[in-house]
mmCIF file of N, CA and C in Angstrom:
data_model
loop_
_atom_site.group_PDB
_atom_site.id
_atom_site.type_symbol
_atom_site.label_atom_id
_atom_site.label_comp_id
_atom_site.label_asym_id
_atom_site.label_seq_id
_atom_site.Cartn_x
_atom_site.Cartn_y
_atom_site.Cartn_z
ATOM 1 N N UNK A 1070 -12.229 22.128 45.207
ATOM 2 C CA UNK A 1070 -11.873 21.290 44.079
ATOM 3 C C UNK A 1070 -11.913 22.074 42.771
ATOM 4 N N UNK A 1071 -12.970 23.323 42.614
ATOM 5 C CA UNK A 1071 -12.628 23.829 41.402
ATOM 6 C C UNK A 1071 -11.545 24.503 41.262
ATOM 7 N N UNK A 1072 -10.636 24.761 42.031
ATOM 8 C CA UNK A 1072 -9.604 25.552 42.045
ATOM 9 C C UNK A 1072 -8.901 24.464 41.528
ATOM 10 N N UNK A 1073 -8.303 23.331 42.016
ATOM 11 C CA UNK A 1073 -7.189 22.427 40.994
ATOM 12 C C UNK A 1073 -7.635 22.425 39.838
ATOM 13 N N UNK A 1074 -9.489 22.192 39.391
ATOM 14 C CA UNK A 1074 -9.799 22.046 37.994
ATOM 15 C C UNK A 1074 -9.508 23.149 37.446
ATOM 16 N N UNK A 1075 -8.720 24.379 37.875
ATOM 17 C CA UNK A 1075 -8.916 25.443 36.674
ATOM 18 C C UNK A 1075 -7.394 25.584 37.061
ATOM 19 N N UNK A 1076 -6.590 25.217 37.770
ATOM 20 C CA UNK A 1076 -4.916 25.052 37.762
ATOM 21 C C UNK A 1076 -4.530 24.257 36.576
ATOM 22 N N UNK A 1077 -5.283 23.150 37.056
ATOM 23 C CA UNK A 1077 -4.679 21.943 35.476
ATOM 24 C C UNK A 1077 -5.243 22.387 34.413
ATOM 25 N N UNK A 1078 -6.256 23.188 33.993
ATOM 26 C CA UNK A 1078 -6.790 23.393 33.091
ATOM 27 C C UNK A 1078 -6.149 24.587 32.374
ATOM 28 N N UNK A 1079 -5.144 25.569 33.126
ATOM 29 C CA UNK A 1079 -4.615 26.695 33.243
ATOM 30 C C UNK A 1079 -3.327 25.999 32.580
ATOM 31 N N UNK A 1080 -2.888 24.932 33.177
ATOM 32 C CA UNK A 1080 -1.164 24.168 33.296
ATOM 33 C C UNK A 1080 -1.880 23.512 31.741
ATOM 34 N N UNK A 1081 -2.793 22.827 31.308
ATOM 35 C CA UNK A 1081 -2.637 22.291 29.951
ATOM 36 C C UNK A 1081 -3.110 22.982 28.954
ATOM 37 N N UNK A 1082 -3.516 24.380 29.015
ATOM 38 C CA UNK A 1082 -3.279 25.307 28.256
ATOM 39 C C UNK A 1082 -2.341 25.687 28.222
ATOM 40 N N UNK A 1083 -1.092 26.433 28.459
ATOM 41 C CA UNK A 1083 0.066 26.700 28.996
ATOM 42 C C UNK A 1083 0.563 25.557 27.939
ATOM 43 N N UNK A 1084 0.326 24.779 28.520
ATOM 44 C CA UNK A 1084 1.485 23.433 27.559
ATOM 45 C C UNK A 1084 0.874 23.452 25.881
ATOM 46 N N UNK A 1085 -0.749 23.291 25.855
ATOM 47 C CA UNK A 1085 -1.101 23.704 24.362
ATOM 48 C C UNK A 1085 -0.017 24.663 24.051
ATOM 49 N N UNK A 1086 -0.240 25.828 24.744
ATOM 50 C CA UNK A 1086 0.511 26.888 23.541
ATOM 51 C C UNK A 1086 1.623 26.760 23.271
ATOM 52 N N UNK A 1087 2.945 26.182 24.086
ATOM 53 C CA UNK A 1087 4.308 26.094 23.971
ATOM 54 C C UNK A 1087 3.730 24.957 22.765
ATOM 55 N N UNK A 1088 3.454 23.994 22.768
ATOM 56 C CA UNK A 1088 3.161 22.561 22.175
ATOM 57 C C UNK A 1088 2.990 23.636 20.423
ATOM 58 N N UNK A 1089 2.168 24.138 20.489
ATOM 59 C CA UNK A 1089 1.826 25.210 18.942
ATOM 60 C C UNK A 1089 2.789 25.443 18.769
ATOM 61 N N UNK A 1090 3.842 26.505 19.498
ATOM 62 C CA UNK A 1090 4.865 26.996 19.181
ATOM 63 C C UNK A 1090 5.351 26.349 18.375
ATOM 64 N N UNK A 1091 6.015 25.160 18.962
ATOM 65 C CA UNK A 1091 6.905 24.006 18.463
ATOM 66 C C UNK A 1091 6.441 23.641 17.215
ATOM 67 N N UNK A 1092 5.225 23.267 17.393
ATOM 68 C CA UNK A 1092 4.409 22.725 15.867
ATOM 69 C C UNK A 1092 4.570 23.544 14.714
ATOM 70 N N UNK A 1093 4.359 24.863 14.926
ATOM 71 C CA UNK A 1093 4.335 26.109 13.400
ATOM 72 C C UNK A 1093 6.330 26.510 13.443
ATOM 73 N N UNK A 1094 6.981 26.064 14.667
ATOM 74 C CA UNK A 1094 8.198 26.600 14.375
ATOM 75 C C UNK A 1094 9.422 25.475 14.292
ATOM 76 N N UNK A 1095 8.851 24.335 14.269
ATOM 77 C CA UNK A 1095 9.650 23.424 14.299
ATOM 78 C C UNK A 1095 10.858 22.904 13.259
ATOM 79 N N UNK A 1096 11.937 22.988 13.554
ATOM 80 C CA UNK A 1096 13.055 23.276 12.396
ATOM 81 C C UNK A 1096 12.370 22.008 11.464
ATOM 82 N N UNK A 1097 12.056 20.723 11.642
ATOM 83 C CA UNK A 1097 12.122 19.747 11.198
ATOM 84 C C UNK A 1097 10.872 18.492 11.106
ATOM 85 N N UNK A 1098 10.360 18.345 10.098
ATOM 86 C CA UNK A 1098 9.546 17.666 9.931
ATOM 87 C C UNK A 1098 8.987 16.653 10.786
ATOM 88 N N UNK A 1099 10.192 15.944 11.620
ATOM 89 C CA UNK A 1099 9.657 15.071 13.091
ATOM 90 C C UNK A 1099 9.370 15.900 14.395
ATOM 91 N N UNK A 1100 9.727 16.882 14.479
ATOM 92 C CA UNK A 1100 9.497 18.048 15.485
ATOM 93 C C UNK A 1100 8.517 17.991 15.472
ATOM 94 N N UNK A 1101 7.593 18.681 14.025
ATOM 95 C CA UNK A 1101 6.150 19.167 13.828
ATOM 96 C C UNK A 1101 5.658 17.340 14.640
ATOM 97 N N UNK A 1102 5.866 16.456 13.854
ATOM 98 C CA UNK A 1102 5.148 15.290 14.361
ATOM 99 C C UNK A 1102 4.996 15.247 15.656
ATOM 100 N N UNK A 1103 5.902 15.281 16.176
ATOM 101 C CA UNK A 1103 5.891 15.006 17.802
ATOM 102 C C UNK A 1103 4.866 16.156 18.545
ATOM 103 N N UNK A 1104 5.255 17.200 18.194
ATOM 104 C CA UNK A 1104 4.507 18.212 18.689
ATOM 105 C C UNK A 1104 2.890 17.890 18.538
ATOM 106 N N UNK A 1105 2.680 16.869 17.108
ATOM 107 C CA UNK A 1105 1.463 17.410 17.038
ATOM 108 C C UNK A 1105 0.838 15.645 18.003
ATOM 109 N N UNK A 1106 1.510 15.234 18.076
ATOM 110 C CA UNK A 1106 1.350 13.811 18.851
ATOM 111 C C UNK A 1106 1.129 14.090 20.626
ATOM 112 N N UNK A 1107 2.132 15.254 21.077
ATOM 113 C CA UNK A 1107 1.926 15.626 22.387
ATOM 114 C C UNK A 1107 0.569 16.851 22.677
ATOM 115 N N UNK A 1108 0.211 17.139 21.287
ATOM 116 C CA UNK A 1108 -1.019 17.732 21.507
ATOM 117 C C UNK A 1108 -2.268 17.212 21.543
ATOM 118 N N UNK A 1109 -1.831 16.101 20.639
ATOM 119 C CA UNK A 1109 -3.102 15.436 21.128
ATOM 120 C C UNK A 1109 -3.374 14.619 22.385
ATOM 121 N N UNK A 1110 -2.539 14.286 22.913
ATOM 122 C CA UNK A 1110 -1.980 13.688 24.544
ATOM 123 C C UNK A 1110 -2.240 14.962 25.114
ATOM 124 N N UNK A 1111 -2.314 16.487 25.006
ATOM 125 C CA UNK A 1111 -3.197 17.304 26.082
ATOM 126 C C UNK A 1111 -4.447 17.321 25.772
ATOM 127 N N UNK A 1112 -5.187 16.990 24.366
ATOM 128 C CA UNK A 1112 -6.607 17.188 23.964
ATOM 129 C C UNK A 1112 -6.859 15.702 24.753
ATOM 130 N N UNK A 1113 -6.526 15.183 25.124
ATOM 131 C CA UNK A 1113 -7.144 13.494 25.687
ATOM 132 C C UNK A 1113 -7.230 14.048 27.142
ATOM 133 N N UNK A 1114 -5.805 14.722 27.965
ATOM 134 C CA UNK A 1114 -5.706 15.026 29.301
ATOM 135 C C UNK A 1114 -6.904 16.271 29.602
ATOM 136 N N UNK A 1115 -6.993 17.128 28.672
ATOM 137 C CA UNK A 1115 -8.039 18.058 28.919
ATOM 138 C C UNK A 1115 -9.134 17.871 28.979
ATOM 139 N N UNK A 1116 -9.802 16.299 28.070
ATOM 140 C CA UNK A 1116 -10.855 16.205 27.808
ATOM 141 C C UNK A 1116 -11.316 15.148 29.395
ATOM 142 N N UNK A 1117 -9.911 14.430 29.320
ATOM 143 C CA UNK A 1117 -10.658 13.764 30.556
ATOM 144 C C UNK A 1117 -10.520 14.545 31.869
ATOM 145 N N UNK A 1118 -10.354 16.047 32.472
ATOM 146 C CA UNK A 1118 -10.320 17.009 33.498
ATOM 147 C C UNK A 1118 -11.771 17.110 33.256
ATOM 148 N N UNK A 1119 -12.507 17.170 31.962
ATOM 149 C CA UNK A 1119 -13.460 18.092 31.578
ATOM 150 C C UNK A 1119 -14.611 16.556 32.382
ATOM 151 N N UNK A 1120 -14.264 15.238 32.405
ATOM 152 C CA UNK A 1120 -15.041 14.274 32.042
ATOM 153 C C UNK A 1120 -15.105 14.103 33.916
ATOM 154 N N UNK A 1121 -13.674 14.160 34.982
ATOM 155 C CA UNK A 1121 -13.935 14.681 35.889
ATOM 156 C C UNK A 1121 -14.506 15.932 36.356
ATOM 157 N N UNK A 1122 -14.599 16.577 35.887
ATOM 158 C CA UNK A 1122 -15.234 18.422 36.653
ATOM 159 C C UNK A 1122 -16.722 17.968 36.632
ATOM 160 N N UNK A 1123 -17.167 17.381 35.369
ATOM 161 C CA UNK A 1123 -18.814 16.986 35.096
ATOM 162 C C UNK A 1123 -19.230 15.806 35.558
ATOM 163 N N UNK A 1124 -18.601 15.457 36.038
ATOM 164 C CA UNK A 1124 -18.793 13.582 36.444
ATOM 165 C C UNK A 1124 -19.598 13.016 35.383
ATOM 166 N N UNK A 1125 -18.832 13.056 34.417
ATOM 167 C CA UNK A 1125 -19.951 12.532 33.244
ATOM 168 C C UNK A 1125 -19.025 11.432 32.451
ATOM 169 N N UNK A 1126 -19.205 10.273 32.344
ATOM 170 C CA UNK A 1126 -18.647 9.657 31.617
ATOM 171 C C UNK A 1126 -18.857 9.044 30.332
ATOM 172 N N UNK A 1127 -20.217 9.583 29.610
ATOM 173 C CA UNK A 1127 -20.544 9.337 28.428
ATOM 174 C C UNK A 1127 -19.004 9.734 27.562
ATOM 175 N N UNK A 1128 -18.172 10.586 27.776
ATOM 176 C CA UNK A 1128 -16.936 10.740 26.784
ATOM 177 C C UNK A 1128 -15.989 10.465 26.796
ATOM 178 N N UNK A 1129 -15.984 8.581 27.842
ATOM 179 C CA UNK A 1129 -14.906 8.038 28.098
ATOM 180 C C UNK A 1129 -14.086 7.206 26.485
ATOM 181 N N UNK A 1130 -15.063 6.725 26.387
ATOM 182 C CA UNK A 1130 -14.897 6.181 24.654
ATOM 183 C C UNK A 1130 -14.277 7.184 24.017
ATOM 184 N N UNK A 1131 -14.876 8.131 24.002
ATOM 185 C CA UNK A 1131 -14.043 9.468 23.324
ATOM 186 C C UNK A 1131 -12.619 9.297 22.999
ATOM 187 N N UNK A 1132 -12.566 9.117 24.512
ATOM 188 C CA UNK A 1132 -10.898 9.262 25.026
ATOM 189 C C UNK A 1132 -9.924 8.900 24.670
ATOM 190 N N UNK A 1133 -10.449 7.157 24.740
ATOM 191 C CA UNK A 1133 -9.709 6.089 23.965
ATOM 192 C C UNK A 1133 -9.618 6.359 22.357
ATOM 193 N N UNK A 1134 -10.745 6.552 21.854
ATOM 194 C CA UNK A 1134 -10.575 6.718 20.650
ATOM 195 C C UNK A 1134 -9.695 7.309 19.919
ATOM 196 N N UNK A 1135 -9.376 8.691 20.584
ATOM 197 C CA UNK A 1135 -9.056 9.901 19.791
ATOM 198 C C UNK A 1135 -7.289 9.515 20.366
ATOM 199 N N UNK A 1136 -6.796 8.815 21.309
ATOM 200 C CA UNK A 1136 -5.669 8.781 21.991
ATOM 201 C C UNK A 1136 -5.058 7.480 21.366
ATOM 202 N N UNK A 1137 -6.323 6.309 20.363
ATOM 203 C CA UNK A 1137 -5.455 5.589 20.083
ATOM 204 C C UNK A 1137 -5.281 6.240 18.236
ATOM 205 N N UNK A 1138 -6.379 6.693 18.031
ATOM 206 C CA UNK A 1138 -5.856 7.644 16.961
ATOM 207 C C UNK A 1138 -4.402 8.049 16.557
ATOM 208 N N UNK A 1139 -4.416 9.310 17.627
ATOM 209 C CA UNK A 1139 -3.267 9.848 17.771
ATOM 210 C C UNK A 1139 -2.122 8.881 17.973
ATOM 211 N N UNK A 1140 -1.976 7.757 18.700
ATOM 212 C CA UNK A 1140 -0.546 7.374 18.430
ATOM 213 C C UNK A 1140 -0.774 6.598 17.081
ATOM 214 N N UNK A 1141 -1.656 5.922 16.632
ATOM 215 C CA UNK A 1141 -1.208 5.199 15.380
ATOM 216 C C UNK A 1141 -1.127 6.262 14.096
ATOM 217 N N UNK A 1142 -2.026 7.496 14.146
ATOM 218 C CA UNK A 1142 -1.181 8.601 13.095
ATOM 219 C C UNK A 1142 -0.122 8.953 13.241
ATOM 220 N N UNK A 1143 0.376 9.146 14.765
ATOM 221 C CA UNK A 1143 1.863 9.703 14.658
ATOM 222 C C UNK A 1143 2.840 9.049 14.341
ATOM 223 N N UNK A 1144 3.025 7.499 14.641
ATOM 224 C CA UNK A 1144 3.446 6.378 14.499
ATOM 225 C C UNK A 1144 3.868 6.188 12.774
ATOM 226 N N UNK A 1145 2.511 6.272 12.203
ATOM 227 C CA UNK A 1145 2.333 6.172 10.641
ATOM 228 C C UNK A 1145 2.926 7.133 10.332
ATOM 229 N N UNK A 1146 3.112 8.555 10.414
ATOM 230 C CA UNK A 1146 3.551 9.797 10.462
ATOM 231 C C UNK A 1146 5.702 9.511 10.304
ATOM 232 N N UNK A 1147 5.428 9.166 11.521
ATOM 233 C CA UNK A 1147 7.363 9.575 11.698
ATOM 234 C C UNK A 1147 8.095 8.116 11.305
ATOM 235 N N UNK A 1148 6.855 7.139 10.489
ATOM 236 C CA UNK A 1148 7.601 5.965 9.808
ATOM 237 C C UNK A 1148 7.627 6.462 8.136
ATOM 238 N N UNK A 1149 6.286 7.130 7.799
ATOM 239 C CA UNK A 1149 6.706 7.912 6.107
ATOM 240 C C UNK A 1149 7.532 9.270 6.552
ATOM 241 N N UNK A 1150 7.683 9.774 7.125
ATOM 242 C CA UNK A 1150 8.429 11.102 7.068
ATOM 243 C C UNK A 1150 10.448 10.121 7.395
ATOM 244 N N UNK A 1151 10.421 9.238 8.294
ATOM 245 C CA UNK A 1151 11.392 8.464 7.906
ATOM 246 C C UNK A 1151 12.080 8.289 7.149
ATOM 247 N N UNK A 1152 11.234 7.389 6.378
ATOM 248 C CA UNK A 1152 11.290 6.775 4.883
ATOM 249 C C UNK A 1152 11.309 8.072 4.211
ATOM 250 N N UNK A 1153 10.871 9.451 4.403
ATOM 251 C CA UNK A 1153 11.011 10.109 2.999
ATOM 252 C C UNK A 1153 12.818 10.934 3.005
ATOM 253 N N UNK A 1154 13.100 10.897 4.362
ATOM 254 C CA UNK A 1154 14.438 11.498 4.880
ATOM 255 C C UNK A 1154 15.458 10.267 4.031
ATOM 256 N N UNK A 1155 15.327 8.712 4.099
ATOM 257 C CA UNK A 1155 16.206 8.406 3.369
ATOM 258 C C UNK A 1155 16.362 8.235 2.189
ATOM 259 N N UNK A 1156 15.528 8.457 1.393
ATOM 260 C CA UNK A 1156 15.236 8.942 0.074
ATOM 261 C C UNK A 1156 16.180 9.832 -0.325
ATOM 262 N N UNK A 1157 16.400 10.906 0.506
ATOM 263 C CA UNK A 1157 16.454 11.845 -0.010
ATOM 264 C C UNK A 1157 18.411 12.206 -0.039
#
C-alpha cells in the first residue's frame, strides 16, 4: 500500500507543478484563477492521501474547510475579474 501512497503522491505533485506553470504563465487573468482554484483541489486531494497514509482523521474538517474556501474565493475571484473585463 505504500507504494500507491507515494504514486499518487508522485501523480499530485506532477500536477502541482504543471498547475504553477499555468498560474505564473497564464496569458490571462481567469487562467491564473482557475489554476489557482485547481491547486487548491490538489492541496485538499494531497491532504486527504496524507489523512489516509496516517489513518488519522483529526484533519478531516481541514478538508472541508480549506475546499469550501477555495471554491467560494475562486467563485468571488472570476465574478470581479469578470466584472473588471467589462469595464474595460
Amino acid at each position: 500500500m505504500n507504494i500507491v501512497f507515494a504514486v499518487v503522491l508522485g501523480m499530485l505533485g506532477l500536477a502541482g507543478a504543471l498547475t504553477l506553470v499555468r498560474l505564473l504563465l497564464g496569458p490571462d487573468t481567469l487562467d491564473r484563477i482557475a489554476a489557482l482554484d485547481a491547486f487548491v483541489v490538489l492541496l485538499v486531494a494531497t491532504t486527504a492521501v496524507y489523512v489516509a497514509f496516517y489513518e488519522d482523521g483529526s484533519n478531516i474538517p481541514l478538508l472541508a474547510a480549506v475546499a469550501l474556501l477555495g471554491f467560494v474565493g475562486s467563485a468571488a475571484a472570476m465574478r470581479l475579474a469578470e466584472r473588471r473585463e467589462r469595464h474595460r
